[in-house]
Amino acid sequence: MPHTIVSDRCEGVSDCVDACPVACIHPGRGTNSRGNPFFWIDPDTCIDCGICLQVCPVEGAVLAEERPELQKRP
Ligand code: SF4
Ligand code: SF4
């Protein structure tokens, strides 16, 4: 099951972007509800390796399940 970035929790640190082996984490448009840049995971490309969850320093920003209602996409 693809992973999800909770848009309103992401702080835009981008550790996950550099770590993702298939480059499926992309910048969101604008900022989230807390004024931070954020990223989103393309569920069609994600291979569910879990590395983004391991490297993200922000509690609750990455979920190991597909939750499209929590993740803004362009
Ligand atoms: S999900 Fe975590 S590591 Fe990735 S951009 Fe957001 S805060 Fe940074
Ligand atoms: S689970 Fe793996 S493939 Fe999917 S977004 Fe995270 S690092 Fe990339």
PDB file of C-alpha atoms and ligand atoms in Angstrom:
ATOM      1  CA  MET A   1       0.000   0.000   0.000  1.00  0.00           C
ATOM      2  CA  PRO A   2       1.483   3.388  -0.940  1.00  0.00           C
ATOM      3  CA  HIS A   3       2.632   5.774   1.748  1.00  0.00           C
ATOM      4  CA  THR A   4       1.049   9.182   2.352  1.00  0.00           C
ATOM      5  CA  ILE A   5       2.436  12.557   3.408  1.00  0.00           C
ATOM      6  CA  VAL A   6      -0.042  14.415   5.611  1.00  0.00           C
ATOM      7  CA  SER A   7       0.075  17.790   3.883  1.00  0.00           C
ATOM      8  CA  ASP A   8      -0.737  19.871   6.935  1.00  0.00           C
ATOM      9  CA  ARG A   9       1.911  18.127   9.070  1.00  0.00           C
ATOM     10  CA  CYS A  10       4.778  18.192   6.554  1.00  0.00           C
ATOM     11  CA  GLU A  11       7.392  20.860   7.276  1.00  0.00           C
ATOM     12  CA  GLY A  12       9.063  20.664   3.884  1.00  0.00           C
ATOM     13  CA  VAL A  13      12.376  19.387   5.240  1.00  0.00           C
ATOM     14  CA  SER A  14      12.695  17.184   2.126  1.00  0.00           C
ATOM     15  CA  ASP A  15      14.839  14.458   3.730  1.00  0.00           C
ATOM     16  CA  CYS A  16      12.323  12.029   2.255  1.00  0.00           C
ATOM     17  CA  VAL A  17      12.716  13.412  -1.258  1.00  0.00           C
ATOM     18  CA  ASP A  18      16.443  12.703  -1.298  1.00  0.00           C
ATOM     19  CA  ALA A  19      15.971   9.245   0.252  1.00  0.00           C
ATOM     20  CA  CYS A  20      13.169   7.890  -1.949  1.00  0.00           C
ATOM     21  CA  PRO A  21      14.651   5.258  -4.307  1.00  0.00           C
ATOM     22  CA  VAL A  22      12.077   5.843  -7.040  1.00  0.00           C
ATOM     23  CA  ALA A  23      11.808   9.656  -6.881  1.00  0.00           C
ATOM     24  CA  CYS A  24       8.053   9.652  -6.371  1.00  0.00           C
ATOM     25  CA  ILE A  25       7.917  12.475  -3.787  1.00  0.00           C
ATOM     26  CA  HIS A  26       7.086  15.820  -5.343  1.00  0.00           C
ATOM     27  CA  PRO A  27       6.724  19.410  -4.106  1.00  0.00           C
ATOM     28  CA  GLY A  28       3.202  20.616  -3.423  1.00  0.00           C
ATOM     29  CA  ARG A  29       1.920  23.923  -4.699  1.00  0.00           C
ATOM     30  CA  GLY A  30       2.196  26.840  -2.284  1.00  0.00           C
ATOM     31  CA  THR A  31       2.147  26.210   1.441  1.00  0.00           C
ATOM     32  CA  ASN A  32       0.064  24.135   3.826  1.00  0.00           C
ATOM     33  CA  SER A  33      -2.325  25.401   6.505  1.00  0.00           C
ATOM     34  CA  ARG A  34       0.639  26.110   8.813  1.00  0.00           C
ATOM     35  CA  GLY A  35       2.471  28.134   6.203  1.00  0.00           C
ATOM     36  CA  ASN A  36       5.077  25.462   5.440  1.00  0.00           C
ATOM     37  CA  PRO A  37       6.108  24.092   2.065  1.00  0.00           C
ATOM     38  CA  PHE A  38       5.008  20.482   1.727  1.00  0.00           C
ATOM     39  CA  PHE A  39       5.519  17.433  -0.442  1.00  0.00           C
ATOM     40  CA  TRP A  40       3.269  14.649  -1.723  1.00  0.00           C
ATOM     41  CA  ILE A  41       3.793  11.014  -2.661  1.00  0.00           C
ATOM     42  CA  ASP A  42       2.616   9.748  -6.039  1.00  0.00           C
ATOM     43  CA  PRO A  43       0.798   6.511  -5.112  1.00  0.00           C
ATOM     44  CA  ASP A  44       1.087   5.196  -8.656  1.00  0.00           C
ATOM     45  CA  THR A  45       4.895   5.161  -8.409  1.00  0.00           C
ATOM     46  CA  CYS A  46       5.514   4.488  -4.700  1.00  0.00           C
ATOM     47  CA  ILE A  47       6.916   0.984  -4.083  1.00  0.00           C
ATOM     48  CA  ASP A  48       6.062   1.060  -0.365  1.00  0.00           C
ATOM     49  CA  CYS A  49       9.645   0.651   0.828  1.00  0.00           C
ATOM     50  CA  GLY A  50       9.079   2.763   3.956  1.00  0.00           C
ATOM     51  CA  ILE A  51      12.316   4.746   3.732  1.00  0.00           C
ATOM     52  CA  CYS A  52      10.495   8.101   3.749  1.00  0.00           C
ATOM     53  CA  LEU A  53       8.842   7.189   7.033  1.00  0.00           C
ATOM     54  CA  GLN A  54      12.206   6.198   8.522  1.00  0.00           C
ATOM     55  CA  VAL A  55      13.995   9.414   7.563  1.00  0.00           C
ATOM     56  CA  CYS A  56      11.261  11.998   8.184  1.00  0.00           C
ATOM     57  CA  PRO A  57      12.050  13.938  11.381  1.00  0.00           C
ATOM     58  CA  VAL A  58       8.486  15.182  11.804  1.00  0.00           C
ATOM     59  CA  GLU A  59       6.171  13.034  13.920  1.00  0.00           C
ATOM     60  CA  GLY A  60       3.073  12.027  12.000  1.00  0.00           C
ATOM     61  CA  ALA A  61       4.038  13.594   8.681  1.00  0.00           C
ATOM     62  CA  VAL A  62       4.354  10.257   6.849  1.00  0.00           C
ATOM     63  CA  LEU A  63       1.812   7.442   7.144  1.00  0.00           C
ATOM     64  CA  ALA A  64       2.370   3.841   6.032  1.00  0.00           C
ATOM     65  CA  GLU A  65      -0.982   3.705   4.288  1.00  0.00           C
ATOM     66  CA  GLU A  66      -2.786   5.391   1.433  1.00  0.00           C
ATOM     67  CA  ARG A  67      -4.881   8.294   2.804  1.00  0.00           C
ATOM     68  CA  PRO A  68      -5.735  10.525  -0.144  1.00  0.00           C
ATOM     69  CA  GLU A  69      -8.023  12.690   1.988  1.00  0.00           C
ATOM     70  CA  LEU A  70      -5.013  13.842   4.047  1.00  0.00           C
ATOM     71  CA  GLN A  71      -2.649  14.493   1.156  1.00  0.00           C
ATOM     72  CA  LYS A  72      -3.018  17.509  -1.115  1.00  0.00           C
ATOM     73  CA  ARG A  73      -1.980  16.988  -4.720  1.00  0.00           C
ATOM     74  CA  PRO A  74      -1.577  19.498  -7.530  1.00  0.00           C
TER      75      PRO A  74
HETATM   76  S1  SF4 B   1       7.368  14.271   4.832  1.00  0.00           S
HETATM   77 FE1  SF4 B   1       8.904  14.695   6.403  1.00  0.00          FE
HETATM   78  S2  SF4 B   1      10.925  14.515   5.403  1.00  0.00           S
HETATM   79 FE2  SF4 B   1       9.366  14.668   3.806  1.00  0.00          FE
HETATM   80  S3  SF4 B   1       9.276  16.831   3.283  1.00  0.00           S
HETATM   81 FE3  SF4 B   1       7.679  16.473   4.839  1.00  0.00          FE
HETATM   82  S4  SF4 B   1       8.647  16.874   6.806  1.00  0.00           S
HETATM   83 FE4  SF4 B   1      10.299  16.636   5.303  1.00  0.00          FE
HETATM   84  S1  SF4 B   2       7.543   4.378   0.639  1.00  0.00           S
HETATM   85 FE1  SF4 B   2       9.501   4.351  -0.491  1.00  0.00          FE
HETATM   86  S2  SF4 B   2       8.898   4.543  -2.628  1.00  0.00           S
HETATM   87 FE2  SF4 B   2       7.157   5.217  -1.411  1.00  0.00          FE
HETATM   88  S3  SF4 B   2       7.398   7.430  -1.205  1.00  0.00           S
HETATM   89 FE3  SF4 B   2       8.352   6.474   0.591  1.00  0.00          FE
HETATM   90  S4  SF4 B   2      10.527   6.287   0.038  1.00  0.00           S
HETATM   91 FE4  SF4 B   2       9.375   6.612  -1.873  1.00  0.00          FE
END
